[in-house]
Coordinates of C-alpha atoms in Angstrom, one line a residue:
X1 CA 127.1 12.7 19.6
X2 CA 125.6 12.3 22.9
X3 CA 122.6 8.8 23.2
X4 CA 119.0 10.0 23.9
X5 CA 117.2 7.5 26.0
X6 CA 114.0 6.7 23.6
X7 CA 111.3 4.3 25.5
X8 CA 111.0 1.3 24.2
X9 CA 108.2 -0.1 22.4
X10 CA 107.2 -2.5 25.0
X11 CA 106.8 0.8 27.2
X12 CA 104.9 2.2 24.8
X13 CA 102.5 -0.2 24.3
X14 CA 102.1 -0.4 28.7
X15 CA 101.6 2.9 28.2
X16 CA 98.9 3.1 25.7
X17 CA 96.9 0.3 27.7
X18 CA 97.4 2.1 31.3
X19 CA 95.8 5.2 29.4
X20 CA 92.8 3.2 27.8
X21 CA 92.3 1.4 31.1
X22 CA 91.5 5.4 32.9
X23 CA 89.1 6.4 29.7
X24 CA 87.2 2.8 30.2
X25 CA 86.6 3.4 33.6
X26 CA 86.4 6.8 33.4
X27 CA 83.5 6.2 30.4
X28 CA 81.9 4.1 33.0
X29 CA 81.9 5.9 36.0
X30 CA 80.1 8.5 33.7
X31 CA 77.6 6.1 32.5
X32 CA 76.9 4.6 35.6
X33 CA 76.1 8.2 37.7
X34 CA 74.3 9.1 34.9
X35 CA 71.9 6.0 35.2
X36 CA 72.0 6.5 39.4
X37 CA 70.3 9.8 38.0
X38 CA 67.8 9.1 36.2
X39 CA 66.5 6.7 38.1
X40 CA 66.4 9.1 40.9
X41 CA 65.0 11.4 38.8
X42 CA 61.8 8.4 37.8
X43 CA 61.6 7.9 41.4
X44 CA 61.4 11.4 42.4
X45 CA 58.3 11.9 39.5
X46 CA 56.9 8.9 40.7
X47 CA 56.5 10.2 44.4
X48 CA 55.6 13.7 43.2
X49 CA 52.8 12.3 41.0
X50 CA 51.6 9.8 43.4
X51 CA 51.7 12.9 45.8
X52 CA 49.9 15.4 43.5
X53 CA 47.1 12.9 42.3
X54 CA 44.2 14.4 43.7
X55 CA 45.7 18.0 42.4
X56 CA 45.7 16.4 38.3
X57 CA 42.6 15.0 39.2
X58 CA 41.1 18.5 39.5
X59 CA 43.1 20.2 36.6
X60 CA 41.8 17.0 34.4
X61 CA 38.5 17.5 35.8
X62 CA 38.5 21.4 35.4
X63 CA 39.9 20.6 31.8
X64 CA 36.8 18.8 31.0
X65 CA 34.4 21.3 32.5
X66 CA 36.3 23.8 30.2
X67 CA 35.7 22.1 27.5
X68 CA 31.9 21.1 28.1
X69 CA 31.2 24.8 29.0
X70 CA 32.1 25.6 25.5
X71 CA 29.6 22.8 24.1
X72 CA 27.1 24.2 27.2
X73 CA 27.7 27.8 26.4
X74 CA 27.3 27.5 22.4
X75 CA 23.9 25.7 23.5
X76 CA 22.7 29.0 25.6
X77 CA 23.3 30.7 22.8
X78 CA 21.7 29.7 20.5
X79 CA 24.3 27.3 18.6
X80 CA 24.8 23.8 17.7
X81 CA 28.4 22.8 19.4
X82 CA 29.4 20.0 15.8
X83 CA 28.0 21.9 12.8
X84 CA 28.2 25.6 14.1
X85 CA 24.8 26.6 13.1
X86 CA 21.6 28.3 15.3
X87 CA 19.9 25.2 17.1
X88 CA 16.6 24.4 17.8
X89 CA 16.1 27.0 20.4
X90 CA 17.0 29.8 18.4
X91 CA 15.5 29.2 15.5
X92 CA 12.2 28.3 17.3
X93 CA 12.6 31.9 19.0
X94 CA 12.8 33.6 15.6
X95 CA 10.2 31.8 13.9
X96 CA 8.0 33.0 17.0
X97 CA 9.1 36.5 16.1
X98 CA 8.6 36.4 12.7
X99 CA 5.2 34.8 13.1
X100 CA 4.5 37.6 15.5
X101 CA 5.5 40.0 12.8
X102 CA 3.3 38.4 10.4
X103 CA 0.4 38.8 12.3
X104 CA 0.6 42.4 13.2
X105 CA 1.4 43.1 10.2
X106 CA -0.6 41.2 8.0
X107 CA 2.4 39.9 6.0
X108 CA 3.0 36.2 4.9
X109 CA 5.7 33.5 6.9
X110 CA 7.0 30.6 6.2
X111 CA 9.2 27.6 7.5
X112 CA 10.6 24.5 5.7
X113 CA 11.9 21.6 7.6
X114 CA 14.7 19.6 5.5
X115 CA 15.0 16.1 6.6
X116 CA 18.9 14.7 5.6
X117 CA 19.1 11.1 4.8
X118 CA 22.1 9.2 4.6
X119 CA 24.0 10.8 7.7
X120 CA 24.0 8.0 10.0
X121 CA 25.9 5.9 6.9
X122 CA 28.1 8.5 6.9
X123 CA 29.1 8.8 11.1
X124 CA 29.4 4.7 11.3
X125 CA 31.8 5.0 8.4
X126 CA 33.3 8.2 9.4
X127 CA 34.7 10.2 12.4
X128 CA 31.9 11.7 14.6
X129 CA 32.6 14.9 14.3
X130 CA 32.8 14.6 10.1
X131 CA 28.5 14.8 10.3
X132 CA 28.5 18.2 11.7
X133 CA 30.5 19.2 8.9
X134 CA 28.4 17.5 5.9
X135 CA 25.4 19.0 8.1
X136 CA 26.6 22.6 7.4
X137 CA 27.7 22.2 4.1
X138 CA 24.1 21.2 3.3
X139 CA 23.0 24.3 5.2
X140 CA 25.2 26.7 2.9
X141 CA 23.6 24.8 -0.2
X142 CA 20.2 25.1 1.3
X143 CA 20.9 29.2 1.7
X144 CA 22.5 29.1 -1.9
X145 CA 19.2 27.2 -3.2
X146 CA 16.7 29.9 -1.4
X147 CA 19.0 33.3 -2.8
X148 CA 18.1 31.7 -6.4
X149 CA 14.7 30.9 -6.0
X150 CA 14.2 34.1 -3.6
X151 CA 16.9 37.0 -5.7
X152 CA 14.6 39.9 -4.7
X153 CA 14.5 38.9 -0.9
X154 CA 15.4 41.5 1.5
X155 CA 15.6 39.9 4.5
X156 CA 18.3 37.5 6.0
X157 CA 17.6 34.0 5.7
X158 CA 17.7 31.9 8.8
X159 CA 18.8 27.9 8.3
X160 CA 19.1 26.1 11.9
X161 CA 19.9 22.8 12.7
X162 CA 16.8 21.4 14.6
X163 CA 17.5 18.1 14.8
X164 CA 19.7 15.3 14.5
X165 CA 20.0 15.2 10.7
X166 CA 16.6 17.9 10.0
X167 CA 17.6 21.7 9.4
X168 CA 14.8 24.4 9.0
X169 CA 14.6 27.3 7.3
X170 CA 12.8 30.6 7.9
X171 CA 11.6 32.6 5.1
X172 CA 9.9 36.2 6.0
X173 CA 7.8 38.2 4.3
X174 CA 6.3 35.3 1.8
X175 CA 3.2 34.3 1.2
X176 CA 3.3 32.8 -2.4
X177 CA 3.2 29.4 -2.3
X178 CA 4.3 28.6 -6.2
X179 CA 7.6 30.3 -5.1
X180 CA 8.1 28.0 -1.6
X181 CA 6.8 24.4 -3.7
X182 CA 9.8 25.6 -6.3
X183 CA 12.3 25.6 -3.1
X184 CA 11.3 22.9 -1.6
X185 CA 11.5 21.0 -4.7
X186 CA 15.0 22.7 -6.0
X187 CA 16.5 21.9 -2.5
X188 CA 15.3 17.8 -2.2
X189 CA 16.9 17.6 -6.4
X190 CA 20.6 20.0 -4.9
X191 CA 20.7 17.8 -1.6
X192 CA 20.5 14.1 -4.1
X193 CA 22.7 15.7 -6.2
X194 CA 25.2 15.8 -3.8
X195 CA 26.2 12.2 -4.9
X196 CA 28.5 13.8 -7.2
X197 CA 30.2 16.2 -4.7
X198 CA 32.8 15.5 -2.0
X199 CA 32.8 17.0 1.3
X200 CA 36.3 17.5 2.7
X201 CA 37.7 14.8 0.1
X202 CA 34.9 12.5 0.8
X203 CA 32.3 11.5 -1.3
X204 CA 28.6 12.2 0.1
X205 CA 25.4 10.4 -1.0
X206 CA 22.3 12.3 0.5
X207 CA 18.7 12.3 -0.4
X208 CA 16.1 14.9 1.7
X209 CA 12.3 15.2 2.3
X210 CA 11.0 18.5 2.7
X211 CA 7.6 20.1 4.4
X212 CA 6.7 23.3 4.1
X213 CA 4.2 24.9 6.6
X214 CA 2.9 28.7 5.9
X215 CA 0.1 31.1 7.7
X216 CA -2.3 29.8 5.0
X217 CA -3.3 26.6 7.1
X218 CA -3.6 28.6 10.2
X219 CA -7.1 29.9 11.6
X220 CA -8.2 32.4 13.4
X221 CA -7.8 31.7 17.6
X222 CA -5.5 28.7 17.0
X223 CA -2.4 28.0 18.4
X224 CA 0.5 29.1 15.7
X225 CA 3.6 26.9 15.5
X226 CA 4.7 26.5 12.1
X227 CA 8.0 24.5 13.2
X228 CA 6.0 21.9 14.4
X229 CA 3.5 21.9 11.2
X230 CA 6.4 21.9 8.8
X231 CA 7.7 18.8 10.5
X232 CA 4.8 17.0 10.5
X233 CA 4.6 17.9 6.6
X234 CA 7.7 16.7 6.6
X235 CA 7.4 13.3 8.2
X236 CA 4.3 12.5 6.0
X237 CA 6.5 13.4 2.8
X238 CA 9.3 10.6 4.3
X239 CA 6.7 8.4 4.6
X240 CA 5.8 8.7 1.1
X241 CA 9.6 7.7 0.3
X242 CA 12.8 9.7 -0.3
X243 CA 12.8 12.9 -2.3
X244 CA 9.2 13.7 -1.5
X245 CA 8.0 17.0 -0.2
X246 CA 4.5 18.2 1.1
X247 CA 2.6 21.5 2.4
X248 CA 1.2 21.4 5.5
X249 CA -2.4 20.8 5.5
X250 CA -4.9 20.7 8.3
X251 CA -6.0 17.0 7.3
X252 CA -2.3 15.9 7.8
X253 CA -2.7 16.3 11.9
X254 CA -6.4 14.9 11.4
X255 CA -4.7 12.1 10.2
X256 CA -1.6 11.7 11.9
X257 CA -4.1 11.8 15.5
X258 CA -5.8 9.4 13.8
X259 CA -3.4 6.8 13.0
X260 CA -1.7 7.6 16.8
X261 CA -5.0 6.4 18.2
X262 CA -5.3 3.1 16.0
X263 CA -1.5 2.5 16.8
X264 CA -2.2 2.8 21.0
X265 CA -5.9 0.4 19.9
X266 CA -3.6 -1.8 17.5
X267 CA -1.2 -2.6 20.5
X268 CA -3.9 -3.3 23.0
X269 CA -5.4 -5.4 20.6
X270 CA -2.3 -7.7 20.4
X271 CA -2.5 -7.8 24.2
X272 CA -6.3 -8.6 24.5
X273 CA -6.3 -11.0 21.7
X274 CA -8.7 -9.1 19.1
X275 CA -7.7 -10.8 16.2
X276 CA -9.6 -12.7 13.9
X277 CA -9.5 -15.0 11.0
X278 CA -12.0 -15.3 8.3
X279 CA -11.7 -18.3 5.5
X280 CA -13.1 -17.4 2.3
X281 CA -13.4 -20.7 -0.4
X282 CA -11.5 -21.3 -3.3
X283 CA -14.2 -23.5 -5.4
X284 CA -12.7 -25.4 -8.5
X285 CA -13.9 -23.9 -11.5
X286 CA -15.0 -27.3 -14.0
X287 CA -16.1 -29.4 -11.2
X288 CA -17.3 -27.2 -8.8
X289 CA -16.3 -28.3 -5.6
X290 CA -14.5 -26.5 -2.9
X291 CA -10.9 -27.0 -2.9
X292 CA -9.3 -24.8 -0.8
X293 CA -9.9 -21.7 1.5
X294 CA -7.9 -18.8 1.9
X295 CA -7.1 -17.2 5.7
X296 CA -8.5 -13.4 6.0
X297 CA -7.5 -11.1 9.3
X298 CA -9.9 -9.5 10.9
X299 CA -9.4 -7.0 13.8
X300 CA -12.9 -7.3 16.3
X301 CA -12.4 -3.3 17.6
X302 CA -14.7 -3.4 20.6
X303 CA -16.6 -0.3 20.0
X304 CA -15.5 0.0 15.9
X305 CA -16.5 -3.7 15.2
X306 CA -14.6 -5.7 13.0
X307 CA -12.1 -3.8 10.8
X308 CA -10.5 -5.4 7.3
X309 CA -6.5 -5.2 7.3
X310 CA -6.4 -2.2 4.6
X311 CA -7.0 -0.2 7.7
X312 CA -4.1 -1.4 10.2
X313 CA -2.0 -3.4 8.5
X314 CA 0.2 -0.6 6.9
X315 CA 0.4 0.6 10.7
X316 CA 1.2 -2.4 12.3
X317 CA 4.3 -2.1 9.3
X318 CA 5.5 1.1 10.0
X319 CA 5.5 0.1 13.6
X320 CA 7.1 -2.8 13.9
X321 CA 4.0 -4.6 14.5
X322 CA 3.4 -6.7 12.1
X323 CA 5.7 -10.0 13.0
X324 CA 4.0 -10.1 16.3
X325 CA 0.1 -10.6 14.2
X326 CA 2.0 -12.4 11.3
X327 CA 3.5 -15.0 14.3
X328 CA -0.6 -15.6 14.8
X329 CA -1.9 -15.4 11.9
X330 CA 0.5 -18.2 11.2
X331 CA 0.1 -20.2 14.4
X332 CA -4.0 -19.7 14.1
X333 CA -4.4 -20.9 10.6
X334 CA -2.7 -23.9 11.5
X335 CA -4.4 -24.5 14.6
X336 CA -7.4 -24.3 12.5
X337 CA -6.4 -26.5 9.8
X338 CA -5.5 -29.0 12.2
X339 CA -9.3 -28.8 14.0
X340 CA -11.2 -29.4 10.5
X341 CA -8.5 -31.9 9.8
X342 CA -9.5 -33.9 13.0
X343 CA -13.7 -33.5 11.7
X344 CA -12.8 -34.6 8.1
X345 CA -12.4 -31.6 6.4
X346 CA -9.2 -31.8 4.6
X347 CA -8.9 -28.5 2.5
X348 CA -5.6 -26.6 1.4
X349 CA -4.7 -24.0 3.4
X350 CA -3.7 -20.5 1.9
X351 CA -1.9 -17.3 3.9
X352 CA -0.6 -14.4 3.0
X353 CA 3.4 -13.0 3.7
X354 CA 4.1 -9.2 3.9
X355 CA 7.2 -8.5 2.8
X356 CA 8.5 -7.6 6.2
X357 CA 8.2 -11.3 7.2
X358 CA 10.0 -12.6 4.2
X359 CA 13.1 -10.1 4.8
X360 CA 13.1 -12.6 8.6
X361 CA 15.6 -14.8 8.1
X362 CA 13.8 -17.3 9.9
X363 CA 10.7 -17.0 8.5
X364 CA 10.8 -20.7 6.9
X365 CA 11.7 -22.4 10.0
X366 CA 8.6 -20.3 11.6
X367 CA 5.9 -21.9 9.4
X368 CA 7.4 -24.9 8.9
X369 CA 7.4 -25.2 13.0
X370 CA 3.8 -24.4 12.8
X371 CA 2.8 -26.9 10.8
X372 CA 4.7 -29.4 12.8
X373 CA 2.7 -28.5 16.0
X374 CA -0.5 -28.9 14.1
X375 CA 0.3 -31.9 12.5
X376 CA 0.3 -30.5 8.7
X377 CA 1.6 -31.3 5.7
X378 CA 3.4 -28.8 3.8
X379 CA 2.0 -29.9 0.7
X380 CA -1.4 -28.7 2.6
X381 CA -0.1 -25.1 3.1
X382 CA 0.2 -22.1 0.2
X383 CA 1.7 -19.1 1.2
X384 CA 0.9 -16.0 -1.3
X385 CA 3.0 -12.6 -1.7
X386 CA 2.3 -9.9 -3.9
X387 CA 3.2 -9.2 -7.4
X388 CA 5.0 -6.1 -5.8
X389 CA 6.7 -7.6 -3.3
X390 CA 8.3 -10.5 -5.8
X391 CA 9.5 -7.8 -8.0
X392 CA 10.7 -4.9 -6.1
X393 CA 12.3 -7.1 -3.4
X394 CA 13.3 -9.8 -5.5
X395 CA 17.2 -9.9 -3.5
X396 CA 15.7 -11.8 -0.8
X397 CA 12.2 -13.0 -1.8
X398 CA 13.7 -15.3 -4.6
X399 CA 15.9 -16.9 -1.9
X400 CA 13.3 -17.6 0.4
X401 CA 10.8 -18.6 -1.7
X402 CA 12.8 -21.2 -3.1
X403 CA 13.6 -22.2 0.6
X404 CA 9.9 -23.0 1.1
X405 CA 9.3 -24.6 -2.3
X406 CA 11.8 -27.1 -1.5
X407 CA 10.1 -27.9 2.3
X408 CA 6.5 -28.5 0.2
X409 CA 4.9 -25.5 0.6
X410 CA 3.5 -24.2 -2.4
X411 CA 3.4 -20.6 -3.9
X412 CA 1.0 -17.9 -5.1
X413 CA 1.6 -14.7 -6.8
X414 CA -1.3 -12.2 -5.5
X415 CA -2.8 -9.9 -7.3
X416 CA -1.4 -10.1 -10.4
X417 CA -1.8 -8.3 -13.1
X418 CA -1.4 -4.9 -10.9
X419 CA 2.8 -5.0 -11.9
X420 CA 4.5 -6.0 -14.6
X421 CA 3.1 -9.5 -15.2
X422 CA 6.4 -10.6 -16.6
X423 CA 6.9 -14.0 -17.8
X424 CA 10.7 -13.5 -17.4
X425 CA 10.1 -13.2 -13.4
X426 CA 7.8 -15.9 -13.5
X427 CA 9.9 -18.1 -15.2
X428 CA 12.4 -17.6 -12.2
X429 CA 10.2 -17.8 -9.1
X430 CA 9.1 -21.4 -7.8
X431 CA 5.5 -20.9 -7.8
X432 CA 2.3 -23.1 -8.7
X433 CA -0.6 -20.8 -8.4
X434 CA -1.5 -17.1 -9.9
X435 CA -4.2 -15.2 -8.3
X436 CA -5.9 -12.5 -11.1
X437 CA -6.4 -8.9 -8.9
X438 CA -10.4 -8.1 -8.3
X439 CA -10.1 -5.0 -10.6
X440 CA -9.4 -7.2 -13.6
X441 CA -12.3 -9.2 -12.9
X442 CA -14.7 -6.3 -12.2
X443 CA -13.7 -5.3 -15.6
X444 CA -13.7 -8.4 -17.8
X445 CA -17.6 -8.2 -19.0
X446 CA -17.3 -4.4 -20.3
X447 CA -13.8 -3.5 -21.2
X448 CA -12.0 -5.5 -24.4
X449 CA -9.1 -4.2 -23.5
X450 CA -9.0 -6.0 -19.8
X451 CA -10.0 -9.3 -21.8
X452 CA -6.8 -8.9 -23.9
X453 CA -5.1 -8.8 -21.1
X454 CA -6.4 -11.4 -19.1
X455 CA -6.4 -13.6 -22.4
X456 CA -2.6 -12.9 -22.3
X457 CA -2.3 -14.2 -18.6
X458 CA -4.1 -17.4 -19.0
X459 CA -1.7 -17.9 -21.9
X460 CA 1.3 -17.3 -20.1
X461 CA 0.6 -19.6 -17.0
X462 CA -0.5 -22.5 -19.6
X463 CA 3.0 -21.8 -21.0
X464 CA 4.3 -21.9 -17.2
X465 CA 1.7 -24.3 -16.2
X466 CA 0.9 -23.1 -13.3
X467 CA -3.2 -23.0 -12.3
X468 CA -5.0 -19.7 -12.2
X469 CA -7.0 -18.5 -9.5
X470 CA -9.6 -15.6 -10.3
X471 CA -10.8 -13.2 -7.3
X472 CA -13.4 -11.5 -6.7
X473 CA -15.9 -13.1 -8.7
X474 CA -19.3 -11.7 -8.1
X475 CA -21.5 -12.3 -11.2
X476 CA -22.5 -15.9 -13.3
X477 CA -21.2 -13.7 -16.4
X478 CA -18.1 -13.1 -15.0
X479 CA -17.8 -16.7 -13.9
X480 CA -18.5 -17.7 -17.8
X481 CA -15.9 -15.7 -19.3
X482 CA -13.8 -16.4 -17.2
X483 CA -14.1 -20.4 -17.5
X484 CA -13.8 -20.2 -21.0
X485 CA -10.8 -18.1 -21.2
X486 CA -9.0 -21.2 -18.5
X487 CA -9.6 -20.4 -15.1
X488 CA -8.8 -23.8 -12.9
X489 CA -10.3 -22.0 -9.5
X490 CA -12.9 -19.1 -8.5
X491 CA -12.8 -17.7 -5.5
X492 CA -15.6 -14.5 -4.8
X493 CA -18.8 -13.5 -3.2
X494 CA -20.5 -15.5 -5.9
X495 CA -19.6 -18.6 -3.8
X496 CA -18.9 -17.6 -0.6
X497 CA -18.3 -14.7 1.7
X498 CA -15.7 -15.1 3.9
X499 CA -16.2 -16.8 7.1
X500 CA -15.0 -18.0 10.9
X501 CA -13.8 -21.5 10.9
X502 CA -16.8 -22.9 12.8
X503 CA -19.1 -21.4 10.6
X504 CA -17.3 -22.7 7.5
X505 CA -17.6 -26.4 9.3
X506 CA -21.4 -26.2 9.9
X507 CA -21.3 -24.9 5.9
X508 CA -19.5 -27.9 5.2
X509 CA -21.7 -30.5 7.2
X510 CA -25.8 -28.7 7.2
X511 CA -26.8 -27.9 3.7
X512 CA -29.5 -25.9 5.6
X513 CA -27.1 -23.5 7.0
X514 CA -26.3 -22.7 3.3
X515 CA -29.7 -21.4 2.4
X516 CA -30.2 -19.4 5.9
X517 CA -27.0 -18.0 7.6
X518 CA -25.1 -17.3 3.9
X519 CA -28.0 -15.8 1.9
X520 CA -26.3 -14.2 -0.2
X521 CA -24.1 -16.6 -2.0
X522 CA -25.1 -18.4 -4.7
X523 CA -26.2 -21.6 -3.0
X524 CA -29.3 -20.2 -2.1
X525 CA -30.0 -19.2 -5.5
X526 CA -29.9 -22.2 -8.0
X527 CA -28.0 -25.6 -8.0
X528 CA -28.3 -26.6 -4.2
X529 CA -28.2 -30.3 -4.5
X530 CA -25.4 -30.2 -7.2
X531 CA -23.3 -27.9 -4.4
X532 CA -24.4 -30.1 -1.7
X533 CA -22.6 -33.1 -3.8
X534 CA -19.6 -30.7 -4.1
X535 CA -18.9 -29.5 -0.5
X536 CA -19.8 -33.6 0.3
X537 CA -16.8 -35.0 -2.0
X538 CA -14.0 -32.5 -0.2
X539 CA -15.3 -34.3 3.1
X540 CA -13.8 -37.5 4.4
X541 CA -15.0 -40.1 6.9
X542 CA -13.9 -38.5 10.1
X543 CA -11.2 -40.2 12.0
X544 CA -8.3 -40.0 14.8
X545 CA -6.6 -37.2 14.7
X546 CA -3.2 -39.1 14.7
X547 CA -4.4 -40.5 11.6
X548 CA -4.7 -37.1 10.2
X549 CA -1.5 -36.5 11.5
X550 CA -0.1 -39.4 9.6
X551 CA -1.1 -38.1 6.5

């Protein structure tokens, strides 16, 4: 048998590298034009963009126009571009038709104006766009609402979004007012009920005011705009407090001009300086003598004369006002204090905090700054706050009340007797001094029932001991009762009126000021020498100020 020549293994093995070696560098030469490429390719979309930039500039910028057109063209006709519904524009349109309607044809009209609370919670929290929604999903439950109260109405029913978070609704052909108070009542109790509901997955917590505005308010020759009257019925229902709805009433825009032109007086009087304060005494009830005074604001109106704080100080609130007075009534008092200090009078000091200044969280380091400057002793000052105002905002009043007990400054409850008169809140607010509410006093020498009560309160400060204070004291008989149920001070027109600082100086120091210039208190009437002796033993022997200071 013939030999075959076989390669030997060696050559095999050469072999198998050689071919390896090709697919390696074949592998590479692959990978490497396919990198040469695409970096070609990078350049050559670099160049063309860099080239074209102006060109995607414009499509960007025709892209956005497209867009805002949408948003522009929803507007011109008539609907809001996030929740979908009519705007502003057209619904004001069709309640001028409809009111045009109603007039020709003698029919009734109405419009409601739903204000949403709780939306701007809602868009910090949430996406922007996720208000639009909750927005019309309250619109459907405000059409729902009206086709139960309403089952027999004919006509459509127009819901718009004319505002931020408001939405108005038209209702035609209606005149009966029972049926629109049901709506607006059934819609502000669906809207709060919403707390239960989820929008989109979500939950929602909404409460609404409502004002409703009708032909009934409108006369003959005026100009007719029930939009605008619902929506001032509807801002004087917020300002009630949530869940509050009102008809429009002529009085409403009597008052709301009203209040516009004491806000524009109450600003120009912070700028020219108008304000006043009155001291009215605080006289201690066994021995007689005058303890204490408490600062009044007045407001001098130059062609109104001098107006008490019931009348602007809920305005200078709602404004933002009221930190800018409260700053001087601070600053004043002390200023004052410090002046009879430095003539000998050395009397404690009493002023009253709103409840806006003690939400400030620097409100302590205010007064206490104040009374630096002046050179007074916190021990000198009390500050008094409502009844009200230490129960419903007890969160932060406790806190800093108990900031300014522990500086010195002593504490009054006002008016109490007007809340709950709880010994259990007492018991946890650092506070020396309760002040009895006027109405209580009024009442003490004909009603049993407000002596039971009053018997109760002295009880409960001797348990406490803290002193009570009684205002408004006007009669002897009053003053007897009261001293015999406990009362440590009086403070009332049957001592004193109140009075500017200067006045209540020359009070102080000329006994014959007492019988002229305050005729009407009851130094002119009996017991002059005895209240001489009095208002003489809260005197000292004048001295230097820094003296004062020192003490």
């Amino acid at each position: 048998m013939a030999n075959v020549a076989r390669p030997s293994a060696t050559g095999a093995m050469l072999a198998c590298q050689a071919g390896d070696a090709l697919a390696v560098d074949a592998a590479f030469t692959m990978s490497l034009s396919v990198a040469v490429l695409a970096a070609s390719m990078a350049l050559w979309a670099m160049f063309t963009v860099c080239r074209n930039l102006p060109r995607l500039k414009r499509l960007g910028a025709a892209w956005y126009a497209h867009v805002k057109g949408v948003s522009i063209a929803r507007s011109v006709l008539g609907q809001d571009a996030e929740s979908g519904l009519p705007n502003r524009a057209a619904f004001n349109h069709r309640v001028k038709l409809a009111v045009h309607r109603s007039l020709s044809n003698d029919e009734g009209c109405a419009v409601l104006c739903v204000e949403v609370n709780g939306l701007r919670a809602i868009d910090a929290l949430l996406e922007a766009d996720f208000e639009g929604r909750v927005i019309h999903e309250v619109a459907n439950l405000v059409s729902a609402t009206f086709r139960r109260v309403f089952p027999l109405q004919k006509r459509h029913v127009l819901v718009a979004r004319t505002g931020e978070r408001t939405l108005g609704l038209l209702v035609p052909d209606c005149d009966d007012r029972e049926l629109l108070g049901l709506l607006a009542e059934r819609l502000v109790e669906r809207i709060a009920s919403m707390h239960s509901r989820t929008v989109e997955k979500r939950p929602v917590v909404l409460t609404a005011c409502v004002g409703v505005a009708d032909m009934r308010e409108l006369r003959e020759g005026t100009k007719v705009d029930l939009l605008w009257h619902a929506e001032i019925a509807m801002q004087r229902a917020a300002a009630e407090g949530s869940g509050k709805w009102l008809f429009f009433k002529s009085r409403i825009l009597l008052e709301a001009r009203e209040q516009n032109a004491l806000l524009s007086d109450l600003r120009g009087a912070i700028r020219a300086r108008q304000f006043r304060l009155h001291y009215q005494p605080q006289v201690d009830a066994s021995k007689g003598r005058i303890v204490a005074v408490e600062a009044l604001l007045r407001w001098q109106h130059p062609s109104r004369g001098l107006i008490s704080p019931e009348s602007f100080v809920p305005v200078a609130e709602s404004f933002g006002l009221i930190d800018t007075i409260g700053d001087w009534v601070i600053e004043e008092a002390c200023r004052q204090a410090a002046e009879w200090y430095g003539k000998g009078l050395r009397l404690r000091l009493a002023i009253n905090l709103s409840v806006i200044q003690l939400r400030r969280p620097d409100i302590v380091e205010r007064i206490l700054g104040a009374l630096s400057r002046h050179g007074i002793p916190p021990h000198r000052l009390t500050c008094e706050i409502t009844e009200s105002v230490a129960l419903d905002h007890a969160h932060f009043s406790r806190t800093t009340l108990a900031r300014l007990a522990a500086s010195g400054i002593q504490l009054s409850i006002d008016d109490f007797g007007t809340g709950y008169s709880s010994l259990g809140y007492l018991h946890q607010l650092p506070v020396g001094e309760l002040k009895i509410d006027r109405t209580f006093v009024s009442r003490i020498t004909t009603n049993a029932t407000t002596r039971a009560v009053l018997t109760a309160i002295f009880e409960m400060a001797r348990t406490l001991g803290v002193r009570v204070v009684a205002e408004g004291v006007e009669t002897p008989e009053q003053r007897d009762l009261l001293l015999r149920l406990g009362a440590d001070q009086f403070q009332g027109y049957l001592y004193a009126k109140p009075m500017s600082g200067d006045a209540l100086l020359r009070w102080a120091h000329d006994d014959r000021i007492r019988g002229s210039a305050f005729c009407d208190t009851v130094f002119k009437h009996s017991g002059l020498l005895q209240d001489i002796v009095a208002v003489e033993s809260a005197l000292e022997p004048v001295a230097s100020p820094l003296a004062h200071r020192a003490a």
